[in-house]
Amino acid sequence: PKRWFRSYTKSEVFNKIKNSLYEEPTHVSSECRDLIKKMLMVDPKKRLSAQEAHGGCARFFKNMKPRST
């Protein structure tokens, strides 16, 4: 699986998490990337609440198309 906070050491990973330095996934829709960005905001005043994130996820999964096998 792809790691969004790619680093060689734990301290680098934790620093990237604290500063929201991650690689945006390219294999998901722009709507999903926007939701991820809002959920990972460093500033808690700007970050989505749990209720807002749940609503965003519900909308995302509702609009998701099933994968063809």
Short mmCIF file of C-alpha atoms in Angstrom, two decimals:
data_model
loop_
_atom_site.label_atom_id
_atom_site.label_comp_id
_atom_site.label_asym_id
_atom_site.label_seq_id
_atom_site.Cartn_x
_atom_site.Cartn_y
_atom_site.Cartn_z
CA PRO A 1 0.00 0.00 0.00
CA LYS A 2 1.10 3.55 -0.71
CA ARG A 3 2.14 5.61 2.30
CA TRP A 4 1.07 9.25 2.23
CA PHE A 5 3.68 10.34 4.77
CA ARG A 6 6.67 8.71 3.06
CA SER A 7 9.90 8.92 5.10
CA TYR A 8 12.83 6.86 6.24
CA THR A 9 12.56 7.39 9.99
CA LYS A 10 9.75 7.55 12.54
CA SER A 11 10.70 11.09 13.52
CA GLU A 12 10.41 12.22 9.88
CA VAL A 13 6.99 10.57 9.62
CA PHE A 14 5.77 12.24 12.84
CA ASN A 15 7.09 15.60 11.67
CA LYS A 16 5.24 15.23 8.37
CA ILE A 17 2.03 14.25 10.17
CA LYS A 18 2.29 17.23 12.55
CA ASN A 19 2.80 19.59 9.63
CA SER A 20 0.36 17.90 7.24
CA LEU A 21 3.11 17.22 4.70
CA TYR A 22 1.76 14.33 2.68
CA GLU A 23 1.56 13.16 -0.90
CA GLU A 24 -1.95 13.57 -2.25
CA PRO A 25 -3.27 10.34 -3.70
CA THR A 26 -3.69 10.57 -7.46
CA HIS A 27 -5.85 7.48 -7.80
CA VAL A 28 -8.91 9.05 -6.14
CA SER A 29 -11.33 11.73 -7.29
CA SER A 30 -10.72 15.43 -6.68
CA GLU A 31 -13.73 15.37 -4.34
CA CYS A 32 -12.05 12.67 -2.24
CA ARG A 33 -8.71 14.53 -2.24
CA ASP A 34 -10.51 17.66 -1.04
CA LEU A 35 -12.15 15.68 1.78
CA ILE A 36 -8.78 14.20 2.81
CA LYS A 37 -7.17 17.65 2.77
CA LYS A 38 -9.91 19.06 5.01
CA MET A 39 -9.62 16.13 7.43
CA LEU A 40 -5.81 16.52 7.72
CA MET A 41 -5.73 20.29 8.33
CA VAL A 42 -3.19 21.17 11.02
CA ASP A 43 -5.24 24.08 12.38
CA PRO A 44 -8.12 22.54 14.38
CA LYS A 45 -10.29 25.61 13.67
CA LYS A 46 -10.05 24.85 9.93
CA ARG A 47 -10.18 21.04 10.24
CA LEU A 48 -13.47 19.22 9.66
CA SER A 49 -15.28 18.08 12.78
CA ALA A 50 -15.97 14.36 13.15
CA GLN A 51 -19.59 15.01 12.18
CA GLU A 52 -18.58 17.00 9.09
CA ALA A 53 -16.06 14.34 8.08
CA HIS A 54 -18.69 11.62 8.51
CA GLY A 55 -21.08 13.56 6.30
CA GLY A 56 -18.37 14.04 3.69
CA CYS A 57 -17.51 10.36 3.74
CA ALA A 58 -21.16 9.37 3.48
CA ARG A 59 -21.57 11.59 0.39
CA PHE A 60 -18.36 10.21 -1.07
CA PHE A 61 -19.35 6.56 -0.63
CA LYS A 62 -22.90 7.23 -1.81
CA ASN A 63 -21.54 8.61 -5.11
CA MET A 64 -18.91 5.91 -5.50
CA LYS A 65 -19.26 3.62 -8.49
CA PRO A 66 -18.66 -0.10 -7.97
CA ARG A 67 -15.45 -1.50 -9.41
CA SER A 68 -15.78 -3.75 -12.39
CA THR A 69 -14.23 -7.19 -11.88
#
